[in-house]
PDB file of C-alpha atoms in Angstrom:
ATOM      1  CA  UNK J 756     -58.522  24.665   3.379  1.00 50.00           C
ATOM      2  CA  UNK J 757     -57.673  25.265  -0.298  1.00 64.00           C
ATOM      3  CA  UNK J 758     -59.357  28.421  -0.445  1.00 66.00           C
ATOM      4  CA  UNK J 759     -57.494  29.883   2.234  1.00 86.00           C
ATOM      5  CA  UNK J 760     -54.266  28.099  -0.098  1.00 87.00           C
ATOM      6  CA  UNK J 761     -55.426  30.064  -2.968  1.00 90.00           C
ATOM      7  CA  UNK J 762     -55.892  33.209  -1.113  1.00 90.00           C
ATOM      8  CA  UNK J 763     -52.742  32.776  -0.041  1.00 92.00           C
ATOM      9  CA  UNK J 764     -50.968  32.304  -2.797  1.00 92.00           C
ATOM     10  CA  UNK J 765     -52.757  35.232  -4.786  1.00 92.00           C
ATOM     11  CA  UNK J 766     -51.459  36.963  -2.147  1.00 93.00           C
ATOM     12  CA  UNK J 767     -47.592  36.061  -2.033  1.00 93.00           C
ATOM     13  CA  UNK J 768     -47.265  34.542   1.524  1.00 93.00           C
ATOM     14  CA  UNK J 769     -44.015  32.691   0.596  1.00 94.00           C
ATOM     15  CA  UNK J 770     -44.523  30.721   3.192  1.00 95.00           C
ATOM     16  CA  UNK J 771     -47.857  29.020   0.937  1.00 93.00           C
ATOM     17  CA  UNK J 772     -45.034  28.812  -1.918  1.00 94.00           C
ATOM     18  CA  UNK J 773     -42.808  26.431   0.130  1.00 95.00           C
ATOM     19  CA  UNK J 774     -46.136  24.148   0.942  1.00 95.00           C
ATOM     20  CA  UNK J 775     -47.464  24.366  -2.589  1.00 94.00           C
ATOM     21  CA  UNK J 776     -43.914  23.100  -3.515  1.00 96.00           C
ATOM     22  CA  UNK J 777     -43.369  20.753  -0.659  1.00 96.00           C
ATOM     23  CA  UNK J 778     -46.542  18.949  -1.535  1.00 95.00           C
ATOM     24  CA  UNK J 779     -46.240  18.979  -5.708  1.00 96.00           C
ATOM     25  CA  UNK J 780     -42.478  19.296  -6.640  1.00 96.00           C
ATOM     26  CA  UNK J 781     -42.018  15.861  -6.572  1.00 97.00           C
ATOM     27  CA  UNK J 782     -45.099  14.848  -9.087  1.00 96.00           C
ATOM     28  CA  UNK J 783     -44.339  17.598 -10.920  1.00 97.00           C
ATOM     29  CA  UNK J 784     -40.875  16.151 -11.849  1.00 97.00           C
ATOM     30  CA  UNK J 785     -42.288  12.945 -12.052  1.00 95.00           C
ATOM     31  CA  UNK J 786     -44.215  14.385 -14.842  1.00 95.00           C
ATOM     32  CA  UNK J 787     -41.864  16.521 -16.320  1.00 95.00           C
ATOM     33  CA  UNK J 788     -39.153  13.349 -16.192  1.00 94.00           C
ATOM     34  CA  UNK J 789     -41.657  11.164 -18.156  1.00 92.00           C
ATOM     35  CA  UNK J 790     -42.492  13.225 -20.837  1.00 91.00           C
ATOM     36  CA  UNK J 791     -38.767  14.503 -21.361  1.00 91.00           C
ATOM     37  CA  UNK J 792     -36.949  11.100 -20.203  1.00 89.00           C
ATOM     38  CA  UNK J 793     -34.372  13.346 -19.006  1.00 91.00           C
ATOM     39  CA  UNK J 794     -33.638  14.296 -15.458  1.00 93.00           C
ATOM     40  CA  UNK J 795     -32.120  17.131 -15.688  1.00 93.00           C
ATOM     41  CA  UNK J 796     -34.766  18.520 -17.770  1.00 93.00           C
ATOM     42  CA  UNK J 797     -36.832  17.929 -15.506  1.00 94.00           C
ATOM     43  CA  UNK J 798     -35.466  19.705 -13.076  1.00 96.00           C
ATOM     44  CA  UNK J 799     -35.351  22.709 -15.460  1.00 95.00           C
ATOM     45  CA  UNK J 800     -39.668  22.127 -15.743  1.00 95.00           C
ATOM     46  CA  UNK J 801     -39.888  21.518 -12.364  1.00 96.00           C
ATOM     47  CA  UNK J 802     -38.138  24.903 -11.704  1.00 96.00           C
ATOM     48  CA  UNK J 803     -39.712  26.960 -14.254  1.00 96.00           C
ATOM     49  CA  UNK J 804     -43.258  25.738 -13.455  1.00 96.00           C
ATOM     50  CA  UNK J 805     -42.627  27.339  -9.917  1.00 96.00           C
ATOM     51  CA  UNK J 806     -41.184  30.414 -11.015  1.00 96.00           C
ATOM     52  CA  UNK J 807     -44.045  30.950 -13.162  1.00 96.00           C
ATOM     53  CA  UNK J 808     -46.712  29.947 -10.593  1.00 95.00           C
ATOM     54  CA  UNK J 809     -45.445  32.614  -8.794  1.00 95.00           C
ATOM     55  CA  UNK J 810     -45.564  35.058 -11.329  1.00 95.00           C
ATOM     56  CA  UNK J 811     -48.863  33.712 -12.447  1.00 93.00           C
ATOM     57  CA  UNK J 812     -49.970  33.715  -8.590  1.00 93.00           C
ATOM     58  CA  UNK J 813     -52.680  36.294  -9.690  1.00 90.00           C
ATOM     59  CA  UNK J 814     -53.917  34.656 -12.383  1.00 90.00           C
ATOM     60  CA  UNK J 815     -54.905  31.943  -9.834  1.00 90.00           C
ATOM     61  CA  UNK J 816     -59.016  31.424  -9.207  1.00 88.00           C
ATOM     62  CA  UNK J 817     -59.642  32.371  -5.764  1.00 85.00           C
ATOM     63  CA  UNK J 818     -62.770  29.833  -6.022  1.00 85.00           C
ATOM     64  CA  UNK J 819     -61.871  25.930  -6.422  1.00 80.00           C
ATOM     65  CA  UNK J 820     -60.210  22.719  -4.951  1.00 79.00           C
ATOM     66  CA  UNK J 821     -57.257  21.507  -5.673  1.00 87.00           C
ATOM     67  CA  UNK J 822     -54.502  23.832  -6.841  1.00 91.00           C
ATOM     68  CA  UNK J 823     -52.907  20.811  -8.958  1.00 92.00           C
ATOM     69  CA  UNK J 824     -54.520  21.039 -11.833  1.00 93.00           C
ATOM     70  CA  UNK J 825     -53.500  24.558 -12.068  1.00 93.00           C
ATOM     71  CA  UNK J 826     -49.771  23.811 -11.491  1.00 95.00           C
ATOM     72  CA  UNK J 827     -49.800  20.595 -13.831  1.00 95.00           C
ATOM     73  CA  UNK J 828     -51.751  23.367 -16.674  1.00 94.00           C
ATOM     74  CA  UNK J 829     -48.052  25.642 -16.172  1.00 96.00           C
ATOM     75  CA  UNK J 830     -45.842  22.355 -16.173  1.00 96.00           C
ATOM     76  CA  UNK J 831     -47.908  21.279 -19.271  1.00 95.00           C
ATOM     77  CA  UNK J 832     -47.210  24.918 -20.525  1.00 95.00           C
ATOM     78  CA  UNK J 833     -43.320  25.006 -19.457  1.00 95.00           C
ATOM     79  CA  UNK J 834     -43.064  21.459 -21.669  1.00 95.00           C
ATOM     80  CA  UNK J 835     -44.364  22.515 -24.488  1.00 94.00           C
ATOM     81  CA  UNK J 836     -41.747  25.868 -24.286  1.00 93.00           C
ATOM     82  CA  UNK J 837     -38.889  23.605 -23.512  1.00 93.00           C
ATOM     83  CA  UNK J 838     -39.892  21.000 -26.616  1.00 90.00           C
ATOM     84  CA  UNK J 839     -39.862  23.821 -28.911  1.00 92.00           C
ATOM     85  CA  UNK J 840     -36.644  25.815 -27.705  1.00 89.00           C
ATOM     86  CA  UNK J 841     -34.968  22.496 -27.936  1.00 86.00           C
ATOM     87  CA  UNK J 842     -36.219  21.937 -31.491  1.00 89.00           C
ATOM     88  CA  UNK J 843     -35.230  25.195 -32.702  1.00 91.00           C
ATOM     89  CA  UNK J 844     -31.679  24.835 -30.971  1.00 87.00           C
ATOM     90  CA  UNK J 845     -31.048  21.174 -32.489  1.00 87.00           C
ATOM     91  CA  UNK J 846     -32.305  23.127 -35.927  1.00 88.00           C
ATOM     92  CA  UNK J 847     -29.741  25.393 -35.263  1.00 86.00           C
ATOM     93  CA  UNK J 848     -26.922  23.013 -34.473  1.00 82.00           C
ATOM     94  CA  UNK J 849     -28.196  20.840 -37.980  1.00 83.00           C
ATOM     95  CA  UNK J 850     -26.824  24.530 -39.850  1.00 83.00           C
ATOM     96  CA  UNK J 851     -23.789  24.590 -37.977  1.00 78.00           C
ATOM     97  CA  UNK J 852     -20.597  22.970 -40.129  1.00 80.00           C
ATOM     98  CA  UNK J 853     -20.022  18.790 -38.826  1.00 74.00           C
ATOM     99  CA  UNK J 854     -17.152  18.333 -36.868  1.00 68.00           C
ATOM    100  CA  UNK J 855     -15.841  15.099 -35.265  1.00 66.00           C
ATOM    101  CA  UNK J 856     -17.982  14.108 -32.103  1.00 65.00           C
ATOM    102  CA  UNK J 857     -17.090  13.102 -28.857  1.00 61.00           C
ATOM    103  CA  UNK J 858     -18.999  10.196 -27.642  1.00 62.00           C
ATOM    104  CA  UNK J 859     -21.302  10.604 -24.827  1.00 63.00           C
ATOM    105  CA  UNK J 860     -21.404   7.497 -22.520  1.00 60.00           C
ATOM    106  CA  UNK J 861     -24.387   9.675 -20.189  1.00 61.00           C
ATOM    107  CA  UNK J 862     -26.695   8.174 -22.716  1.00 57.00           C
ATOM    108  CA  UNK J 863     -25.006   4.649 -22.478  1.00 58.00           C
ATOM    109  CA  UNK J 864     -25.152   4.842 -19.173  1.00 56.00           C
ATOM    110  CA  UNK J 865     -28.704   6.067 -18.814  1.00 54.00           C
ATOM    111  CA  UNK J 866     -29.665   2.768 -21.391  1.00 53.00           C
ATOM    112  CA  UNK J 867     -28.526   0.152 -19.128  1.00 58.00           C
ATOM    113  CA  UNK J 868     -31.220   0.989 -16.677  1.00 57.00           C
ATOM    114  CA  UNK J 869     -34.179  -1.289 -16.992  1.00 60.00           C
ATOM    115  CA  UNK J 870     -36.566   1.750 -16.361  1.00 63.00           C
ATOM    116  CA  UNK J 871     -34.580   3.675 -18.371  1.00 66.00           C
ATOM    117  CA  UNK J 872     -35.519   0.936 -21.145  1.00 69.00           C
ATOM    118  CA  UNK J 873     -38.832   1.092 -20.735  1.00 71.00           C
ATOM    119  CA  UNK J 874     -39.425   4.983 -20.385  1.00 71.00           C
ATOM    120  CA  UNK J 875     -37.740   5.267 -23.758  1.00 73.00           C
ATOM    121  CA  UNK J 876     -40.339   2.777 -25.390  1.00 73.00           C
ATOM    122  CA  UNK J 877     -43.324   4.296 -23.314  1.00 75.00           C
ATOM    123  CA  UNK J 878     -42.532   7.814 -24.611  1.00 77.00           C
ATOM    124  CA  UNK J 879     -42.058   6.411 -28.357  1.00 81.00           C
ATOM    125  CA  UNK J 880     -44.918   4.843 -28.216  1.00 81.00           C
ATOM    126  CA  UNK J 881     -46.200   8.281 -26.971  1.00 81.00           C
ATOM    127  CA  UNK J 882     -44.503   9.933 -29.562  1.00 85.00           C
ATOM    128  CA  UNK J 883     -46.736   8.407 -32.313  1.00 87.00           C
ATOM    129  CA  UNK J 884     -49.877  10.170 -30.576  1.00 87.00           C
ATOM    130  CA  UNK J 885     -50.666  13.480 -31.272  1.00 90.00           C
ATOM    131  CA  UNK J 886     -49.740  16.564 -29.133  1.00 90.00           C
ATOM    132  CA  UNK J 887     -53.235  16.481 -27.753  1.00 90.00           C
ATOM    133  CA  UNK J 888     -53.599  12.800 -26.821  1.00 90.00           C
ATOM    134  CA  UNK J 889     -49.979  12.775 -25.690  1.00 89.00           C
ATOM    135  CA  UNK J 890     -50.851  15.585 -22.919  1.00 91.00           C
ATOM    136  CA  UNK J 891     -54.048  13.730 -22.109  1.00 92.00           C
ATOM    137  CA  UNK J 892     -51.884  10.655 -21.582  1.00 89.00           C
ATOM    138  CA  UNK J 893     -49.062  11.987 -19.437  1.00 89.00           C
ATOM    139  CA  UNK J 894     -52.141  13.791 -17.195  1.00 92.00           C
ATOM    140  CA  UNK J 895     -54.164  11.108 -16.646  1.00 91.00           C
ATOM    141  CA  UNK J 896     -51.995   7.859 -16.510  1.00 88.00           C
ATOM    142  CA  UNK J 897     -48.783   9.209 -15.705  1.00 85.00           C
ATOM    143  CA  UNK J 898     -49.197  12.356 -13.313  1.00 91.00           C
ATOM    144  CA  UNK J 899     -52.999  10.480 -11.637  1.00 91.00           C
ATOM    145  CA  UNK J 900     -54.956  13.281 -12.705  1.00 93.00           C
ATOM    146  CA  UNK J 901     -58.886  12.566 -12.572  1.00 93.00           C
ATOM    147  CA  UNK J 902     -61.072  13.654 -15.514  1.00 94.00           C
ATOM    148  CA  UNK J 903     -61.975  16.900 -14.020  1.00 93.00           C
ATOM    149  CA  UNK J 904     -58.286  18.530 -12.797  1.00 94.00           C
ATOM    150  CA  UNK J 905     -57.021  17.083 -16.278  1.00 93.00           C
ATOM    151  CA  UNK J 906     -59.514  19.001 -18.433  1.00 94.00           C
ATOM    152  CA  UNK J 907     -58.851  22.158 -15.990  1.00 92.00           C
ATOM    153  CA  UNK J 908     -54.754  21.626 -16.665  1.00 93.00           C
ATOM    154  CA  UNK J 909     -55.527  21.893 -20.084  1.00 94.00           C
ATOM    155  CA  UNK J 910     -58.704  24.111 -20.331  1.00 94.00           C
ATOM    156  CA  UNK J 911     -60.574  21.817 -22.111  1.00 95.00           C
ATOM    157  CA  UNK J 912     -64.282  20.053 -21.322  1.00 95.00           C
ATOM    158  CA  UNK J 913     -64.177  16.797 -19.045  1.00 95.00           C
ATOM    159  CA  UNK J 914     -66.102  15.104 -21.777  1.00 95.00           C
ATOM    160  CA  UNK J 915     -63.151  15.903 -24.152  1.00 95.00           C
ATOM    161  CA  UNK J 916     -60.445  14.333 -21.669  1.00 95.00           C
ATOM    162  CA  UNK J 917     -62.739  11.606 -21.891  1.00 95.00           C
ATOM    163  CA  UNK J 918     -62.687  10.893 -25.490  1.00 94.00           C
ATOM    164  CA  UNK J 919     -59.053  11.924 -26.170  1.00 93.00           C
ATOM    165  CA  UNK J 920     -57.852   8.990 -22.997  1.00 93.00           C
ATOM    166  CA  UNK J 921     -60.337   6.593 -24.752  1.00 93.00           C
ATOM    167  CA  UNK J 922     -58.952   7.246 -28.580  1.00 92.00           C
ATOM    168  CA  UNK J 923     -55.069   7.475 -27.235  1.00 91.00           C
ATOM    169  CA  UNK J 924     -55.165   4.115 -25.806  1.00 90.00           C
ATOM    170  CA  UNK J 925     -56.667   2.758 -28.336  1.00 90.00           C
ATOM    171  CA  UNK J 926     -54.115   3.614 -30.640  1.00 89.00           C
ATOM    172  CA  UNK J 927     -51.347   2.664 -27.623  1.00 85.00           C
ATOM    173  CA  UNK J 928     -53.152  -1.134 -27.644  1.00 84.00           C
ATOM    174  CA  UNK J 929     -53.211  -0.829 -31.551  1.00 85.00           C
ATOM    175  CA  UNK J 930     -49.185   0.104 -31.515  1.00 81.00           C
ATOM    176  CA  UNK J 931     -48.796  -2.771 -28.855  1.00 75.00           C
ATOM    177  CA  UNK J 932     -50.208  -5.182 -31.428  1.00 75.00           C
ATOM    178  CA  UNK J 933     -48.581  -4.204 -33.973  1.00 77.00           C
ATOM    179  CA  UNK J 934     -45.586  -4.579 -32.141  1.00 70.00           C
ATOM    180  CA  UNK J 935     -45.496  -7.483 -30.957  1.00 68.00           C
ATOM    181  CA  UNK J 936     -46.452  -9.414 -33.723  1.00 73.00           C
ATOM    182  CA  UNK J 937     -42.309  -7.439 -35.791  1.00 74.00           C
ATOM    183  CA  UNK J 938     -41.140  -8.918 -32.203  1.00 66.00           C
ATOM    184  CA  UNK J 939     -42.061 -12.481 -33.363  1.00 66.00           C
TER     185      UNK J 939
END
């Protein structure tokens, strides 16, 4: 069954492109919306990571299961473009002369959400991990990757994904600690 899917998406049968989508848009944004904590973002990834699949629908192994891992690989990809076109346009606002601000209540709004809450703390704890751990992280815990379609997303060895989930939580139940004991 998924070879025929791959064959039919290396072949552009749009009609594989609305499965492939009806079946993974949603964990894709589920992804997307935990590692950017922002909705709309990730609708943006969510978006992109289509429109590239389809341009990358050649790229695609013909041999193989699951076409996941390959589609969390471009969201992976698409984050890491929209992190780093967002940190060169807040370094481009931080040139720009400071004016008075208008207050945004979206945030405020966003904050009185309980999940909302606890996303924020789950991606700062995140955000003391490296790059690396932080993708292995967001695969395997977040998006329910397996060993195997993680290390394929990210083109590394299974035995890598291995010992990158076992040091990053590690240093999550380190920060958890550490935490609670400023709490006290």
């Amino acid at each position: 069954m998924e070879r025929t899917m791959r064959a039919r998406l290396r072949a552009g049968d749009t009609a594989a492109f609305g499965e492939l989508f009806d079946e993974h848009a949603q964990a894709i944004f589920r992804h997307a919306a935990r590692a950017t904590g922002d909705r709309s973002t990730a609708e943006d990834v969510v978006s992109l990571t289509f429109l590239e699949a389809w341009r990358l629908r050649g790229r695609l192994d013909p041999e193989g299961d699951a076409v996941a891992p390959w589609l969390f690989g471009i969201a992976t990809n698409v984050l890491r473009n929209t992190a780093r076109a967002a940190r060169r346009h807040r370094a481009a606002l931080s040139r720009l002369p400071v004016r008075d601000e208008v207050p945004d209540f979206a945030d405020e709004l966003t904050g009185r959400a309980e999940d909302a809450e606890r996303l924020a703390a789950a991606r700062a704890a995140l955000a003391r991990l490296s790059a690396a751990d932080r993708e292995i992280i967001m695969l395997c815990v977040w998006a329910g990757l397996d060993y195997a379609a993680t290390a394929e997303a990210l083109g590394i060895p299974v035995g890598t994904v291995r010992s990158r989930l076992s040091r990053a939580r590690a240093r999550l139940r380190e920060q958890a600690v550490t935490t609670r004991r400023e709490n006290r």
